[in-house]
Backbone as JSON, one array per atom type, in Angstrom:
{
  "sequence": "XXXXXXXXXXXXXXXXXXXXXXXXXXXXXXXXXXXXXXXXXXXXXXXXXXXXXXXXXXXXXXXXXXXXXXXXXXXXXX",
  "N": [[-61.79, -84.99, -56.27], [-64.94, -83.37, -57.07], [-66.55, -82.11, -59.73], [-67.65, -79.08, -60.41], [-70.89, -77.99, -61.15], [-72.63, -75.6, -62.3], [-76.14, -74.86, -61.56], [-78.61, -75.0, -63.67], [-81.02, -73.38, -65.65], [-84.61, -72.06, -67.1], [-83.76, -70.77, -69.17], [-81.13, -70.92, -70.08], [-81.01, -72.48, -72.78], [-78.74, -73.29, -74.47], [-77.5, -75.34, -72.66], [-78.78, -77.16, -71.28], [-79.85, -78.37, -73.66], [-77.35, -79.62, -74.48], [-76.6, -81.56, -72.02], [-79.35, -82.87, -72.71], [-78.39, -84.24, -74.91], [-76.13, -85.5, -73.91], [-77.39, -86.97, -72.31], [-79.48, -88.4, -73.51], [-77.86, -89.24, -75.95], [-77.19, -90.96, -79.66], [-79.74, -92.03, -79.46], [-82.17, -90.34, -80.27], [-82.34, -88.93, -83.56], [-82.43, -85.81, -85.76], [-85.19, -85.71, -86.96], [-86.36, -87.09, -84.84], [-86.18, -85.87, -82.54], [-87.52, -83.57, -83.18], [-90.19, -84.18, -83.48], [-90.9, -84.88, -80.26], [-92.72, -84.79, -77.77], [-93.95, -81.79, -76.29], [-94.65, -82.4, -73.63], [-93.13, -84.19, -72.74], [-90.62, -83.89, -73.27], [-90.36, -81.09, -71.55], [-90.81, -82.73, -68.87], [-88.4, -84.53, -69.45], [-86.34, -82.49, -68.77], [-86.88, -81.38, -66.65], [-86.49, -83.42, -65.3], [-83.24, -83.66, -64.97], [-80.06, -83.47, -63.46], [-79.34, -80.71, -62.85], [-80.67, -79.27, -63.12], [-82.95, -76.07, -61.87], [-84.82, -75.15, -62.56], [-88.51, -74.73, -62.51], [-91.67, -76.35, -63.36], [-93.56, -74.56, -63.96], [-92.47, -72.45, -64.63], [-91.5, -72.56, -67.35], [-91.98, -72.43, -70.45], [-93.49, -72.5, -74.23], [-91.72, -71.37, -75.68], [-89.43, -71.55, -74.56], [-88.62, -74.33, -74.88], [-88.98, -74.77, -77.65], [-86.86, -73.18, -77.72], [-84.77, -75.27, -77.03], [-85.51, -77.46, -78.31], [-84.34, -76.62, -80.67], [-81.88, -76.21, -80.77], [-80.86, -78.53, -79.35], [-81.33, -80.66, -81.56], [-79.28, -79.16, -83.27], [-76.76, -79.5, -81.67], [-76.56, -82.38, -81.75], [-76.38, -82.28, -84.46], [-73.72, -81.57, -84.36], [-72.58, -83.53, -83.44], [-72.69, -85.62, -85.15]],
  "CA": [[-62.37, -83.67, -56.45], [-65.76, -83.35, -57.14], [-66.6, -81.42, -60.85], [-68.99, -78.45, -59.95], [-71.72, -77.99, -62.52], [-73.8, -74.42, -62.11], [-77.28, -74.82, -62.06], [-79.33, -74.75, -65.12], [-82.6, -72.48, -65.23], [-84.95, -72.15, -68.61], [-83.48, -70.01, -70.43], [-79.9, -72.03, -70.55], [-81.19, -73.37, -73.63], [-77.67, -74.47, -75.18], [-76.63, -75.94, -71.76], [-79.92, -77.9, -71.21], [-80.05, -79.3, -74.71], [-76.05, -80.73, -74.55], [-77.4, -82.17, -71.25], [-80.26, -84.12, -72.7], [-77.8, -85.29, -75.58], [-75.37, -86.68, -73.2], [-78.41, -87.89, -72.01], [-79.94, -89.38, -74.85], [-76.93, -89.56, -77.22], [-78.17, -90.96, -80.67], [-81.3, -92.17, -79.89], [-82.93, -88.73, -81.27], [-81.81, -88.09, -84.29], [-82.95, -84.87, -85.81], [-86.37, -86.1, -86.91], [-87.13, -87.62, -83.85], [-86.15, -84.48, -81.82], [-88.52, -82.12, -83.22], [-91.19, -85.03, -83.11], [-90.77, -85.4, -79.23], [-94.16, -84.28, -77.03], [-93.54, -80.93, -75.13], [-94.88, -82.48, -72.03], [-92.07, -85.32, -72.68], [-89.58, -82.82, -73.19], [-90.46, -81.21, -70.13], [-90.44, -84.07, -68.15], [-86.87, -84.55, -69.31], [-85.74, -81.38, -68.69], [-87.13, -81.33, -64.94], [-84.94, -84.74, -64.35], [-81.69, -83.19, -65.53], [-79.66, -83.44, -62.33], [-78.36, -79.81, -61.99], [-81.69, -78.34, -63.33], [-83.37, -75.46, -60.71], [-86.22, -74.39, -63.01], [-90.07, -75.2, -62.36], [-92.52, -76.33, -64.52], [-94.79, -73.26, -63.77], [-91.53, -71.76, -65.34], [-91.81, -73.36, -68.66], [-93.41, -71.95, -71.76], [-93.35, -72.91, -75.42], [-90.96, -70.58, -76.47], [-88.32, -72.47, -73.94], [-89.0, -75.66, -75.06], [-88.59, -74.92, -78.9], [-85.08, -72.87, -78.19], [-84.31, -76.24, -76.6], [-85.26, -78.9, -78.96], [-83.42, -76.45, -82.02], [-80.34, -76.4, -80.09], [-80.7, -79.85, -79.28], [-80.82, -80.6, -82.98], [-77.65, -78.49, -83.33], [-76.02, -80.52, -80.7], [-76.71, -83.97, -81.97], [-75.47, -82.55, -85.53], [-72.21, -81.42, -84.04], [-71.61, -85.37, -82.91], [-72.42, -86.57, -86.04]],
  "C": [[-63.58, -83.78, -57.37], [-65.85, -82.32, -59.18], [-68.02, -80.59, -60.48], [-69.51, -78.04, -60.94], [-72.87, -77.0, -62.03], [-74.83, -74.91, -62.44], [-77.81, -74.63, -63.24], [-80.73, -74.21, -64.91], [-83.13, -72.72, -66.8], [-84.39, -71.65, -69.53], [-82.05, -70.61, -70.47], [-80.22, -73.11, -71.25], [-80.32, -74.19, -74.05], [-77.39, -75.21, -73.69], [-77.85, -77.59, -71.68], [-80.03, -78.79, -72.72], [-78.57, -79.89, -74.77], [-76.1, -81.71, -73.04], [-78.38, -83.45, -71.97], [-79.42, -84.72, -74.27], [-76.92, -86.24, -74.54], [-76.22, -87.43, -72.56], [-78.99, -89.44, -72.52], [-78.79, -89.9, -76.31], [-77.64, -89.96, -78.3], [-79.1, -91.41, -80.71], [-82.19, -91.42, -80.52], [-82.17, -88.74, -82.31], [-82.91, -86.68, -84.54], [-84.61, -84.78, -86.08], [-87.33, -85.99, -86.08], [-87.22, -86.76, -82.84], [-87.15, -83.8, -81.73], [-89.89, -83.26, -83.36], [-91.45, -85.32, -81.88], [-91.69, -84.17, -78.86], [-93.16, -83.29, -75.91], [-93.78, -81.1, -73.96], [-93.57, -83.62, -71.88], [-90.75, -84.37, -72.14], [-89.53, -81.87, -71.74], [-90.45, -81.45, -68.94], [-89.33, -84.5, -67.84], [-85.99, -83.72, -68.32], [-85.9, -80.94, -67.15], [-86.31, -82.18, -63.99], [-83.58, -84.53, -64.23], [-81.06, -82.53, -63.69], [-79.36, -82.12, -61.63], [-79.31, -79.17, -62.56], [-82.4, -77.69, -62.32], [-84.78, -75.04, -61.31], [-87.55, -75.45, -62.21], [-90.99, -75.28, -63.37], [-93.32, -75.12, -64.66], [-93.56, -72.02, -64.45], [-91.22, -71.86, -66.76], [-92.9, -73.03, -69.25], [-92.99, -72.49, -73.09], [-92.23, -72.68, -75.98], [-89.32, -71.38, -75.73], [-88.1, -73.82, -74.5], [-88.83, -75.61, -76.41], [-87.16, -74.35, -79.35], [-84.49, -74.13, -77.47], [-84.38, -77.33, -77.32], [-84.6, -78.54, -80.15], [-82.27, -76.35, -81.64], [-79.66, -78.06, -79.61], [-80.24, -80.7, -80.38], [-79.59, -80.42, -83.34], [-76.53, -79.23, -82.61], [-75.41, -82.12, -81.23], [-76.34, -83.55, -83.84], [-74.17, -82.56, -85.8], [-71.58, -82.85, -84.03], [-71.89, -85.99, -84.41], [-71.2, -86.72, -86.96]]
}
């Protein structure tokens, strides 16, 4: 049996940032997080297997509730 995993759009900031930790696990720490290029981040966030958004969907304001939740994420595991 398969595990079905709803789509992810932009604004599923917390879902999208525990995504690119299981992604990235500790390679980011918190530092390096909020140091990471919004076109990078972007980039990521377009590869994420069960992601539906579009870049032409993507604005700043997505992209910074995603790398402070991300943060949040990667302090939970520590």
């Amino acid at each position: 049996m398969t595990h079905f995993e709803p789509p992810m759009h932009w604004q599923d900031h917390e879902d999208i940032a525990m995504a690119l930790y299981e992604k990235f696990g500790d390679d980011f720490t918190e530092a390096k997080i909020y140091r990471i290029r919004f076109t990078d981040l972007l980039d990521w966030v377009l590869s994420l297997p069960n992601f539906e958004g579009t870049r032409e969907q993507a604005n700043e304001g997505h992209l910074e509730q995603i790398q402070a939740k991300w943060v949040y994420e990667w302090r939970d595991n520590q």
